[in-house]
């Protein structure tokens, strides 16, 4: 059973930085697609950053150049380094993991994978 536990959230002023971490267990970490989503009150969940098993990364336009996703296959951790934070980055951040199903890649429909419980990020102006 896939288990994901996020940490590293908190409160920071605009322009500051935070590093989120996701500890994973229960599956072959290196073979999974993993990503970060966020959800602010009253808004839909948004895909923030994704890393495929081959290391390819994608980012939402709103965070490009400010956020960096990385993972350590020896420690089974997925990180999100967030810099130049803005108030609109405030949200609950979730770690998501998904393996390959059928003929589709692991990153296909990532949001249908396993989710962590989330960690809150609050950016004040």
GROMACS .gro file of C-alpha atoms in nm, residues 9-82:
model
   74
    9UNK     CA    1   0.494   2.356   0.518
   10UNK     CA    2   0.458   2.671   0.721
   11UNK     CA    3   0.415   3.045   0.711
   12UNK     CA    4   0.651   3.274   0.527
   13UNK     CA    5   0.655   3.629   0.398
   14UNK     CA    6   0.630   3.707   0.030
   15UNK     CA    7   0.965   3.663  -0.139
   16UNK     CA    8   1.069   3.392   0.102
   17UNK     CA    9   1.140   3.024   0.048
   18UNK     CA   10   1.017   2.690   0.174
   19UNK     CA   11   1.114   2.333   0.101
   20UNK     CA   12   0.847   2.065   0.109
   21UNK     CA   13   0.932   1.700   0.141
   22UNK     CA   14   0.731   1.385   0.079
   23UNK     CA   15   0.837   1.057   0.237
   24UNK     CA   16   0.715   0.758   0.040
   25UNK     CA   17   0.674   0.395   0.132
   26UNK     CA   18   0.501   0.081   0.015
   27UNK     CA   19   0.599   0.069  -0.352
   28UNK     CA   20   0.888   0.076  -0.596
   29UNK     CA   21   0.958   0.445  -0.565
   30UNK     CA   22   1.186   0.480  -0.865
   31UNK     CA   23   0.926   0.342  -1.107
   32UNK     CA   24   0.647   0.578  -1.014
   33UNK     CA   25   0.548   0.915  -1.148
   34UNK     CA   26   0.530   1.165  -0.863
   35UNK     CA   27   0.412   1.518  -0.829
   36UNK     CA   28   0.288   1.803  -0.617
   37UNK     CA   29  -0.061   1.946  -0.629
   38UNK     CA   30  -0.206   2.233  -0.433
   39UNK     CA   31  -0.550   2.352  -0.337
   40UNK     CA   32  -0.648   2.688  -0.199
   41UNK     CA   33  -0.984   2.747  -0.026
   42UNK     CA   34  -1.262   2.774  -0.281
   43UNK     CA   35  -1.038   2.674  -0.570
   44UNK     CA   36  -0.982   2.353  -0.761
   45UNK     CA   37  -0.677   2.139  -0.708
   46UNK     CA   38  -0.393   2.251  -0.930
   47UNK     CA   39  -0.103   2.045  -1.057
   48UNK     CA   40   0.215   2.228  -0.954
   49UNK     CA   41   0.508   2.009  -1.056
   50UNK     CA   42   0.557   1.655  -1.180
   51UNK     CA   43   0.856   1.427  -1.212
   52UNK     CA   44   0.836   1.114  -1.424
   53UNK     CA   45   1.031   0.801  -1.341
   54UNK     CA   46   1.288   0.895  -1.606
   55UNK     CA   47   1.346   1.231  -1.435
   56UNK     CA   48   1.155   1.444  -1.682
   57UNK     CA   49   0.987   1.737  -1.509
   58UNK     CA   50   0.693   1.963  -1.585
   59UNK     CA   51   0.574   2.272  -1.402
   60UNK     CA   52   0.266   2.485  -1.393
   61UNK     CA   53   0.325   2.817  -1.569
   62UNK     CA   54   0.254   2.999  -1.244
   63UNK     CA   55   0.555   2.843  -1.069
   64UNK     CA   56   0.809   2.805  -1.350
   65UNK     CA   57   1.142   2.952  -1.254
   66UNK     CA   58   1.048   2.966  -0.886
   67UNK     CA   59   0.981   2.605  -0.787
   68UNK     CA   60   1.202   2.301  -0.837
   69UNK     CA   61   1.093   1.941  -0.796
   70UNK     CA   62   1.348   1.674  -0.712
   71UNK     CA   63   1.359   1.323  -0.577
   72UNK     CA   64   1.605   1.092  -0.408
   73UNK     CA   65   1.553   0.730  -0.506
   74UNK     CA   66   1.785   0.610  -0.229
   75UNK     CA   67   1.581   0.784   0.041
   76UNK     CA   68   1.238   0.752  -0.124
   77UNK     CA   69   1.173   1.122  -0.089
   78UNK     CA   70   1.025   1.381  -0.320
   79UNK     CA   71   1.101   1.746  -0.255
   80UNK     CA   72   0.964   2.076  -0.377
   81UNK     CA   73   1.190   2.377  -0.335
   82UNK     CA   74   0.981   2.692  -0.347
   0.00000   0.00000   0.00000
